[in-house]
Tab-separated table of C-alpha atoms and ligand atoms in Angstrom:
chain	number	residue	atom	x	y	z
A	106	MET	CA	0.000	0.000	0.000
A	107	SER	CA	1.239	3.482	-0.796
A	108	ASP	CA	0.785	4.488	2.872
A	109	SER	CA	3.943	2.594	3.756
A	110	SER	CA	5.904	4.316	0.989
A	111	PRO	CA	8.649	6.660	2.230
A	112	HIS	CA	7.163	9.392	0.045
A	113	SER	CA	3.779	9.665	1.724
A	114	GLY	CA	2.347	9.587	5.206
A	115	SER	CA	4.192	12.466	6.832
A	116	HIS	CA	3.835	14.955	4.010
A	117	PRO	CA	0.909	17.308	4.697
A	118	ALA	CA	0.059	17.969	1.049
A	119	ALA	CA	0.454	14.313	0.059
A	120	GLU	CA	-1.986	13.457	2.862
A	121	GLN	CA	-4.583	15.695	1.256
A	122	ALA	CA	-4.710	13.567	-1.913
A	123	LEU	CA	-8.022	11.787	-2.383
A	124	SER	CA	-8.238	8.825	-0.013
A	125	TYR	CA	-9.097	6.424	-2.828
A	126	VAL	CA	-6.048	7.624	-4.752
A	127	ARG	CA	-3.792	7.195	-1.708
A	128	ALA	CA	-5.093	3.629	-1.373
A	129	ILE	CA	-3.890	2.653	-4.866
A	130	SER	CA	-1.073	0.127	-5.184
A	131	PRO	CA	0.817	1.430	-8.217
A	132	TYR	CA	0.961	-0.698	-11.364
A	133	VAL	CA	4.107	-2.849	-11.421
A	134	PRO	CA	5.498	-2.968	-14.958
A	135	GLY	CA	7.675	-5.735	-16.374
A	136	LYS	CA	11.257	-5.401	-15.167
A	137	PRO	CA	13.437	-3.600	-17.733
A	138	ALA	CA	16.490	-5.475	-19.046
A	139	GLU	CA	18.757	-2.581	-17.986
A	140	ALA	CA	17.633	-2.955	-14.368
A	141	VAL	CA	18.446	-6.674	-14.360
A	142	ALA	CA	21.857	-6.027	-15.917
A	143	ARG	CA	22.558	-3.436	-13.193
A	144	GLU	CA	21.320	-5.504	-10.254
A	145	PHE	CA	22.676	-8.944	-11.167
A	146	GLY	CA	25.628	-8.106	-13.390
A	147	VAL	CA	24.300	-10.450	-16.091
A	148	THR	CA	24.466	-9.767	-19.809
A	149	ASP	CA	22.622	-11.284	-22.761
A	150	ILE	CA	19.249	-10.825	-21.130
A	151	VAL	CA	16.032	-12.325	-22.492
A	152	LYS	CA	12.974	-10.245	-21.587
A	153	LEU	CA	9.686	-12.066	-21.997
A	154	ALA	CA	7.767	-10.065	-19.427
A	155	SER	CA	5.610	-7.478	-21.175
A	156	ASN	CA	4.063	-9.228	-24.167
A	157	GLU	CA	6.146	-7.231	-26.623
A	158	ASN	CA	6.651	-8.427	-30.195
A	159	PRO	CA	9.946	-10.384	-30.343
A	160	LEU	CA	10.253	-9.622	-34.084
A	161	GLY	CA	10.496	-5.881	-33.423
A	162	ALA	CA	8.308	-3.341	-35.194
A	163	SER	CA	6.810	-3.254	-38.663
A	164	PRO	CA	9.584	-2.053	-41.028
A	165	ALA	CA	6.983	0.104	-42.810
A	166	ALA	CA	6.169	1.798	-39.507
A	167	GLN	CA	9.817	2.452	-38.746
A	168	ALA	CA	10.358	3.985	-42.175
A	169	ALA	CA	7.211	6.127	-41.946
A	170	MET	CA	8.171	7.359	-38.521
A	171	GLN	CA	11.589	8.479	-39.657
A	172	GLN	CA	10.227	10.180	-42.760
A	173	ALA	CA	7.501	11.871	-40.768
A	174	MET	CA	10.023	13.315	-38.322
A	175	PRO	CA	7.856	16.338	-37.647
A	176	PRO	CA	8.888	19.901	-36.937
A	177	LEU	CA	9.356	19.635	-33.172
A	178	ASN	CA	7.757	22.995	-32.439
A	179	ILE	CA	4.420	22.083	-34.034
A	180	TYR	CA	1.682	20.203	-32.138
A	181	PRO	CA	0.538	16.907	-33.643
A	182	ASP	CA	-2.894	16.636	-35.263
A	183	GLY	CA	-5.059	16.450	-32.148
A	184	ALA	CA	-7.891	14.943	-34.168
A	185	GLY	CA	-5.639	12.239	-35.656
A	186	PHE	CA	-7.388	12.675	-39.001
A	187	ALA	CA	-5.079	10.512	-41.148
A	188	LEU	CA	-4.921	7.578	-38.721
A	189	LYS	CA	-8.686	7.616	-38.224
A	190	GLN	CA	-9.172	7.589	-41.994
A	191	ALA	CA	-6.800	4.635	-42.281
A	192	LEU	CA	-8.611	2.732	-39.501
A	193	SER	CA	-11.942	3.563	-41.050
A	194	LYS	CA	-10.842	2.228	-44.433
A	195	ARG	CA	-9.239	-0.861	-43.002
A	196	PHE	CA	-12.108	-1.940	-40.741
A	197	GLY	CA	-15.138	-0.210	-42.232
A	198	LEU	CA	-15.563	2.046	-39.207
A	199	ASP	CA	-17.220	5.429	-38.922
A	200	PRO	CA	-14.315	7.843	-38.213
A	201	ALA	CA	-16.624	9.704	-35.801
A	202	GLY	CA	-16.709	6.555	-33.658
A	203	ILE	CA	-12.926	6.283	-33.323
A	204	THR	CA	-11.080	7.631	-30.279
A	205	LEU	CA	-7.294	7.577	-30.397
A	206	GLY	CA	-5.336	6.956	-27.227
A	207	ASN	CA	-1.816	7.254	-25.852
A	208	GLY	CA	-1.850	3.471	-25.814
A	209	SER	CA	-5.226	1.795	-25.436
A	210	ASN	CA	-4.621	2.217	-21.704
A	211	ASP	CA	-5.420	5.894	-22.263
A	212	CYS	CA	-8.804	4.909	-23.770
A	213	LEU	CA	-9.585	2.681	-20.759
A	214	GLU	CA	-8.912	5.642	-18.477
A	215	MET	CA	-11.100	7.944	-20.575
A	216	VAL	CA	-13.955	5.492	-20.024
A	217	ALA	CA	-13.292	5.509	-16.278
A	218	ARG	CA	-13.149	9.314	-16.139
A	219	ALA	CA	-16.353	9.706	-18.113
A	220	TRP	CA	-18.548	6.952	-16.641
A	221	LEU	CA	-17.125	6.081	-13.224
A	222	GLY	CA	-17.015	7.947	-9.925
A	223	PRO	CA	-17.993	7.524	-6.286
A	224	GLY	CA	-21.200	5.486	-5.923
A	225	ARG	CA	-20.767	3.809	-9.311
A	226	LYS	CA	-19.570	0.296	-10.028
A	227	ALA	CA	-17.298	-1.257	-12.617
A	228	LEU	CA	-17.475	-4.971	-13.158
A	229	PHE	CA	-14.799	-7.345	-14.377
A	230	SER	CA	-13.667	-10.923	-13.957
A	231	ALA	CA	-11.109	-12.201	-11.483
A	232	TYR	CA	-7.684	-12.412	-13.175
A	233	ALA	CA	-8.662	-9.572	-15.513
A	234	PHE	CA	-6.170	-7.002	-16.839
A	235	ALA	CA	-4.784	-5.071	-13.837
A	236	ILE	CA	-5.581	-1.678	-15.329
A	237	TYR	CA	-9.364	-2.193	-14.959
A	238	ALA	CA	-9.060	-2.186	-11.166
A	239	LEU	CA	-6.648	0.748	-11.222
A	240	ALA	CA	-8.789	2.912	-13.515
A	241	THR	CA	-11.843	2.117	-11.397
A	242	GLN	CA	-10.060	2.992	-8.177
A	243	GLU	CA	-8.591	6.248	-9.424
A	244	ALA	CA	-12.097	7.347	-10.370
A	245	GLY	CA	-13.300	6.588	-6.842
A	246	ALA	CA	-15.749	3.968	-8.093
A	247	THR	CA	-16.319	0.488	-6.686
A	248	ALA	CA	-14.711	-2.486	-8.408
A	249	ILE	CA	-16.786	-5.652	-8.514
A	250	GLU	CA	-14.504	-8.570	-9.266
A	251	VAL	CA	-16.607	-11.531	-10.347
A	252	PRO	CA	-15.182	-15.008	-9.599
A	253	ALA	CA	-13.777	-16.661	-12.719
A	254	PHE	CA	-14.107	-20.301	-13.748
A	255	ALA	CA	-12.354	-22.636	-11.301
A	256	PRO	CA	-8.849	-23.976	-11.967
A	257	GLU	CA	-10.517	-27.387	-12.524
A	258	HIS	CA	-12.833	-26.074	-15.265
A	259	PRO	CA	-12.577	-28.533	-18.189
A	260	ASP	CA	-12.417	-25.966	-21.022
A	261	MET	CA	-11.409	-22.599	-19.676
A	262	PRO	CA	-9.709	-22.690	-16.255
A	263	TYR	CA	-9.447	-19.166	-14.802
A	264	GLY	CA	-11.587	-17.863	-17.690
A	265	ALA	CA	-14.252	-15.163	-17.410
A	266	ASP	CA	-17.635	-16.576	-16.327
A	267	LEU	CA	-20.018	-14.432	-18.366
A	268	ALA	CA	-23.141	-15.865	-16.713
A	269	ALA	CA	-21.781	-14.893	-13.294
A	270	MET	CA	-20.854	-11.455	-14.621
A	271	GLN	CA	-24.340	-10.985	-16.009
A	272	ALA	CA	-25.821	-11.963	-12.624
A	273	ALA	CA	-23.568	-9.415	-10.876
A	274	ILE	CA	-24.924	-6.425	-12.826
A	275	ASP	CA	-27.022	-4.107	-10.657
A	276	ALA	CA	-28.490	-0.606	-10.832
A	277	ASP	CA	-25.120	0.997	-9.981
A	278	THR	CA	-23.139	-0.872	-12.640
A	279	ARG	CA	-21.925	1.640	-15.218
A	280	VAL	CA	-19.006	-0.090	-16.938
A	281	ILE	CA	-18.063	-3.705	-17.652
A	282	PHE	CA	-14.488	-4.472	-18.694
A	283	LEU	CA	-13.767	-7.686	-20.596
A	284	ALA	CA	-10.558	-8.572	-22.419
A	285	ASN	CA	-10.711	-11.134	-25.235
A	286	PRO	CA	-8.257	-12.843	-25.135
A	287	ASN	CA	-7.536	-11.852	-21.554
A	288	ASN	CA	-4.231	-10.851	-20.022
A	289	PRO	CA	-2.732	-12.348	-17.779
A	290	THR	CA	-4.514	-15.647	-18.406
A	291	GLY	CA	-4.712	-15.852	-22.217
A	292	THR	CA	-8.255	-17.228	-21.862
A	293	TRP	CA	-11.079	-16.184	-24.180
A	294	VAL	CA	-14.825	-16.152	-24.698
A	295	ASP	CA	-16.400	-17.483	-27.887
A	296	ARG	CA	-18.811	-15.669	-30.128
A	297	ASP	CA	-22.058	-17.254	-28.927
A	298	ALA	CA	-21.261	-16.639	-25.274
A	299	LEU	CA	-20.194	-13.070	-25.964
A	300	VAL	CA	-23.290	-12.253	-28.024
A	301	ALA	CA	-25.596	-13.781	-25.408
A	302	PHE	CA	-23.861	-11.678	-22.773
A	303	LEU	CA	-24.083	-8.446	-24.797
A	304	ASP	CA	-27.773	-9.165	-25.439
A	305	ALA	CA	-28.348	-9.406	-21.681
A	306	VAL	CA	-26.457	-6.270	-20.599
A	307	PRO	CA	-28.763	-3.268	-20.131
A	308	SER	CA	-28.305	-0.737	-22.928
A	309	ASP	CA	-27.270	2.036	-20.505
A	310	VAL	CA	-24.259	0.069	-19.252
A	311	VAL	CA	-21.005	0.548	-21.177
A	312	VAL	CA	-19.229	-2.667	-22.160
A	313	VAL	CA	-15.528	-2.262	-22.902
A	314	LEU	CA	-14.302	-5.173	-24.996
A	315	ASP	CA	-10.505	-5.014	-24.853
A	316	GLU	CA	-9.068	-6.710	-27.944
A	317	ALA	CA	-5.367	-5.987	-27.351
A	318	TYR	CA	-4.411	-9.494	-28.534
A	319	THR	CA	-7.137	-10.251	-31.072
A	320	GLU	CA	-4.796	-10.064	-34.085
A	321	TYR	CA	-2.995	-13.159	-32.791
A	322	VAL	CA	-6.142	-15.265	-33.078
A	323	ASP	CA	-6.410	-16.921	-36.455
A	324	ASP	CA	-9.909	-18.346	-36.288
A	325	PRO	CA	-12.811	-17.208	-38.476
A	326	VAL	CA	-15.390	-17.919	-35.763
A	327	PHE	CA	-13.572	-15.944	-33.072
A	328	PRO	CA	-15.677	-12.902	-32.127
A	329	ASN	CA	-14.646	-9.633	-33.762
A	330	GLY	CA	-15.744	-6.721	-31.596
A	331	LEU	CA	-15.636	-4.269	-34.490
A	332	GLU	CA	-18.277	-6.296	-36.350
A	333	LEU	CA	-20.493	-6.307	-33.270
A	334	LEU	CA	-20.527	-2.509	-32.956
A	335	PRO	CA	-23.592	-1.873	-35.165
A	336	ARG	CA	-25.651	-4.223	-32.980
A	337	TYR	CA	-24.581	-2.836	-29.615
A	338	PRO	CA	-24.575	0.966	-29.223
A	339	ASN	CA	-23.245	0.521	-25.645
A	340	LEU	CA	-20.125	-1.344	-26.821
A	341	ILE	CA	-16.620	0.162	-26.839
A	342	VAL	CA	-13.927	-1.962	-28.483
A	343	THR	CA	-10.318	-1.114	-27.648
A	344	ARG	CA	-7.289	-2.177	-29.670
A	345	THR	CA	-3.612	-1.356	-29.541
A	346	PHE	CA	-0.506	-0.925	-31.668
A	347	SER	CA	1.645	-2.109	-28.728
A	348	LYS	CA	1.348	-5.836	-29.250
A	349	ILE	CA	1.315	-7.477	-32.700
A	350	TYR	CA	2.218	-4.216	-34.484
A	351	GLY	CA	5.331	-3.968	-32.307
A	352	LEU	CA	4.942	-0.299	-31.402
A	353	ALA	CA	4.796	-0.458	-27.592
A	354	ALA	CA	7.302	2.355	-27.221
A	355	MET	CA	5.195	4.723	-29.337
A	356	ARG	CA	2.118	4.567	-27.069
A	357	VAL	CA	-0.792	4.433	-29.485
A	358	GLY	CA	-4.094	2.580	-29.439
A	359	TYR	CA	-7.732	3.286	-30.150
A	360	ALA	CA	-11.312	2.743	-29.129
A	361	ALA	CA	-14.130	2.126	-31.618
A	362	SER	CA	-17.718	2.729	-30.607
A	363	HIS	CA	-20.969	4.452	-31.482
A	364	PRO	CA	-20.123	8.124	-32.229
A	365	ALA	CA	-22.219	9.196	-29.214
A	366	LEU	CA	-19.827	7.339	-26.889
A	367	ALA	CA	-16.769	8.613	-28.777
A	368	SER	CA	-18.070	12.141	-28.313
A	369	ILE	CA	-18.199	11.571	-24.531
A	370	MET	CA	-14.685	10.127	-24.440
A	371	ASP	CA	-13.426	13.066	-26.462
A	372	ARG	CA	-14.465	15.432	-23.644
A	373	VAL	CA	-12.024	13.841	-21.199
A	374	ARG	CA	-9.238	13.236	-23.707
A	375	GLN	CA	-6.061	15.309	-23.533
A	376	PRO	CA	-6.042	17.515	-26.652
A	377	PHE	CA	-2.787	16.173	-28.128
A	378	ASN	CA	-2.659	12.735	-26.544
A	379	VAL	CA	-0.942	10.920	-29.436
A	380	SER	CA	2.416	12.152	-30.720
A	381	ALA	CA	3.039	12.968	-34.378
A	382	GLN	CA	5.492	10.095	-34.749
A	383	ALA	CA	3.132	7.618	-33.136
A	384	LEU	CA	0.343	8.692	-35.511
A	385	ALA	CA	2.609	8.189	-38.539
A	386	ALA	CA	3.963	4.846	-37.320
A	387	ALA	CA	0.513	3.462	-36.523
A	388	GLU	CA	-0.887	4.487	-39.896
A	389	ALA	CA	1.920	2.689	-41.730
A	390	ALA	CA	1.840	-0.374	-39.451
A	391	LEU	CA	-1.860	-0.849	-40.064
A	392	SER	CA	-1.361	-1.944	-43.649
A	393	ASP	CA	1.888	-3.885	-43.232
A	394	ASP	CA	0.194	-7.230	-43.811
A	395	GLU	CA	3.461	-9.032	-44.362
A	396	PHE	CA	4.742	-8.110	-40.892
A	397	LEU	CA	1.415	-8.936	-39.249
A	398	GLU	CA	1.280	-12.356	-40.859
A	399	ARG	CA	4.894	-13.084	-39.980
A	400	SER	CA	4.274	-12.058	-36.362
A	401	ARG	CA	1.122	-14.171	-36.134
A	402	LEU	CA	2.858	-17.266	-37.521
A	403	ALA	CA	5.939	-16.865	-35.332
A	404	ASN	CA	3.675	-16.507	-32.318
A	405	ALA	CA	1.645	-19.596	-33.170
A	406	GLU	CA	4.851	-21.622	-33.460
A	407	GLY	CA	6.340	-20.212	-30.273
A	408	LEU	CA	3.132	-20.725	-28.323
A	409	ALA	CA	3.062	-24.370	-29.439
A	410	GLN	CA	6.742	-24.751	-28.537
A	411	LEU	CA	6.222	-23.430	-24.989
A	412	THR	CA	2.962	-25.334	-24.502
A	413	ARG	CA	4.674	-28.580	-25.514
A	414	ALA	CA	7.687	-27.925	-23.286
A	415	PHE	CA	5.512	-27.312	-20.234
A	416	ALA	CA	3.333	-30.347	-20.993
A	417	ASP	CA	6.509	-32.485	-21.221
A	418	ARG	CA	7.466	-31.253	-17.750
A	419	ALA	CA	3.945	-31.751	-16.351
A	420	LEU	CA	3.677	-28.030	-15.575
A	421	PRO	CA	0.013	-27.062	-16.004
A	422	THR	CA	-0.693	-24.146	-18.346
A	423	ILE	CA	-3.770	-21.984	-18.806
A	424	PRO	CA	-5.184	-22.194	-22.355
A	425	SER	CA	-3.969	-19.143	-24.295
A	426	ARG	CA	-4.712	-17.568	-27.647
A	427	ALA	CA	-2.521	-14.550	-27.002
A	428	ASN	CA	1.252	-13.942	-27.309
A	429	PHE	CA	2.013	-15.290	-23.854
A	430	ILE	CA	1.358	-18.349	-21.763
A	431	THR	CA	0.723	-18.560	-18.044
A	432	VAL	CA	2.197	-21.604	-16.375
A	433	ASP	CA	1.948	-23.134	-12.908
A	434	VAL	CA	5.546	-23.698	-11.803
A	435	GLY	CA	4.578	-25.374	-8.527
A	436	HIS	CA	6.486	-22.898	-6.349
A	437	PRO	CA	5.837	-19.303	-5.254
A	438	ALA	CA	6.045	-17.279	-8.468
A	439	GLY	CA	8.094	-14.483	-6.891
A	440	GLN	CA	10.852	-16.930	-5.877
A	441	VAL	CA	11.064	-18.531	-9.303
A	442	PHE	CA	11.018	-15.095	-10.935
A	443	GLN	CA	13.954	-13.928	-8.789
A	444	ALA	CA	15.947	-17.091	-9.528
A	445	LEU	CA	15.303	-16.667	-13.265
A	446	LEU	CA	16.611	-13.079	-13.124
A	447	ARG	CA	19.988	-14.462	-12.027
A	448	GLU	CA	19.923	-16.550	-15.209
A	449	GLY	CA	19.269	-13.398	-17.244
A	450	VAL	CA	15.661	-14.318	-17.991
A	451	ILE	CA	12.872	-11.856	-17.195
A	452	VAL	CA	9.285	-13.141	-17.005
A	453	ARG	CA	6.267	-11.907	-15.060
A	454	PRO	CA	5.298	-13.402	-11.705
A	455	MET	CA	1.538	-13.490	-11.088
A	456	GLY	CA	-0.558	-13.378	-7.961
A	457	GLY	CA	1.147	-10.577	-6.046
A	458	PRO	CA	4.384	-10.417	-4.065
A	459	THR	CA	3.744	-13.550	-1.979
A	460	ALA	CA	1.684	-16.647	-2.736
A	461	LYS	CA	-1.405	-17.243	-0.569
A	462	TYR	CA	-2.697	-20.653	0.523
A	463	ASP	CA	-6.050	-21.967	1.712
A	464	ALA	CA	-6.645	-24.069	4.858
A	465	ASP	CA	-5.739	-27.253	2.952
A	466	GLY	CA	-2.438	-25.754	1.818
A	467	ARG	CA	-3.610	-25.293	-1.769
A	468	VAL	CA	-2.366	-22.184	-3.505
A	469	VAL	CA	-4.990	-19.484	-3.975
A	470	GLY	CA	-5.245	-17.772	-7.350
A	471	LEU	CA	-2.150	-17.404	-9.528
A	472	GLY	CA	0.450	-17.405	-6.750
A	473	HIS	CA	2.405	-20.220	-8.424
A	474	HIS	CA	2.036	-18.903	-11.976
A	475	LEU	CA	4.462	-17.128	-14.255
A	476	ARG	CA	3.289	-15.303	-17.359
A	477	ILE	CA	5.797	-15.816	-20.153
A	478	THR	CA	5.662	-13.861	-23.388
A	479	VAL	CA	6.175	-15.951	-26.502
A	480	GLY	CA	9.642	-15.138	-27.829
A	481	THR	CA	11.697	-16.270	-30.786
A	482	ASP	CA	12.662	-19.937	-30.966
A	483	GLU	CA	16.001	-19.145	-29.352
A	484	GLN	CA	14.466	-17.036	-26.582
A	485	ASN	CA	11.915	-19.747	-25.842
A	486	ARG	CA	14.708	-22.323	-25.534
A	487	ARG	CA	16.572	-20.007	-23.172
A	488	VAL	CA	13.586	-19.566	-20.887
A	489	ILE	CA	12.843	-23.304	-20.837
A	490	ALA	CA	16.470	-24.194	-20.039
A	491	ALA	CA	16.655	-21.528	-17.316
A	492	LEU	CA	13.401	-22.736	-15.804
A	493	ASP	CA	14.660	-26.345	-15.825
A	494	HIS	CA	17.783	-25.222	-14.003
A	495	VAL	CA	15.914	-23.124	-11.437
A	496	LEU	CA	13.266	-25.758	-10.733
A	497	SER	CA	15.822	-28.559	-10.322
A	498	ASN	CA	17.786	-26.370	-7.852
A	499	MET	CA	14.585	-25.747	-5.918
A	500	ALA	CA	13.769	-29.471	-5.857
A	501	GLU	CA	17.231	-30.208	-4.428
A	502	THR	CA	16.994	-27.635	-1.678
A	503	ALA	CA	13.414	-28.599	-0.752
B	271	PLP	C1	-1.084	-4.695	-23.287
B	271	PLP	C2	-2.532	-4.547	-23.042
B	271	PLP	C3	-3.201	-3.389	-23.399
B	271	PLP	C4	-2.526	-2.324	-24.223
B	271	PLP	O1	-1.826	-1.409	-23.578
B	271	PLP	P1	-1.328	-0.138	-24.404
B	271	PLP	O2	-1.651	0.976	-23.482
B	271	PLP	O3	-2.096	-0.041	-25.669
B	271	PLP	O4	0.115	-0.346	-24.612
B	271	PLP	C5	-4.553	-3.297	-23.197
B	271	PLP	N1	-5.229	-4.309	-22.656
B	271	PLP	C6	-4.638	-5.451	-22.324
B	271	PLP	C7	-5.458	-6.570	-21.797
B	271	PLP	C8	-3.261	-5.596	-22.477
B	271	PLP	O5	-2.658	-6.714	-22.110
């Protein structure tokens, strides 16, 4: 909790910050490679912690960005006209229903600023993307975390239980967040379940369908939020250039919705929230089909490689259709994470700083899980070998 931080507590002005803001535990990002090099003196680091594209960025985007090197004294196009036109053409969207964000994270926060506040509720599944809880809390609203499917569920362990979410909607529910596929589990909902859910949600409740990883799914029957927009005027679909497009450093994403919702989001949007270079890079990346296809194929192969390796070692994995896989390593995730850092491998420990256990000694939640981004063949081998080494050391000392 931030109250124990050395930078708050005894500072009179800091104490005057909103109580629900002071109660926030800040987002913990993936550990940067430079930090690991500094702390452990290791080189040749493999970072598979933040679901970045291991192939880099679209070459077309890199070229466009360099060519578009804008006059630094001129503000970018605050309306993002060219990128909205490109998105509109590519996906058949009404440009008036597109909201650009400084990463799609920015769009999620616009939704929270516009629709959430004290006395209002946001609803999401257990194991949902961490930002939903943060955005809800910073708006002073109440987060309702709906229990997910049990770890023993035959098809979708840890997946979002849409029937339970539907049952949890009440008169104060204003926003529902749902990622498909979800991070950090990789789990998904299919089209029939999603449509049945959207049909049941009252039309004055905003549903945010976060499709940050949808481009990795190569399945014609997988739900496409953009195609559902005409049917559901309360739907906001968010997508990002940070994942398959390989532009995480540029910070650019978007929301697509009915223009009436876009017009609301626009009121709480910073005027120049997307930089000129990010606009140019995103526009070029959007039509680099060769890079997209290459990224999708490499991911499918890498995901199969990691899934097979963990199955061979009897380490249970959560079904994933994203660019990462979440695996039960049978030990507290934080410990395994730390040991892997010494091997120069950065992954993401789940379930908080320390694992929790129930009365029978069974781990609660994802306390024994690591989320591992799919890397190149060589990176995947490195992480598997390092994990073998770490787990055999732990078995010896146990
Ligand atoms: C990575 C991610 C995002 C995208 O974040 P950006 O701000 O666009 O970089 C959004 N939602 C989920 C579920 C994610 O994992």
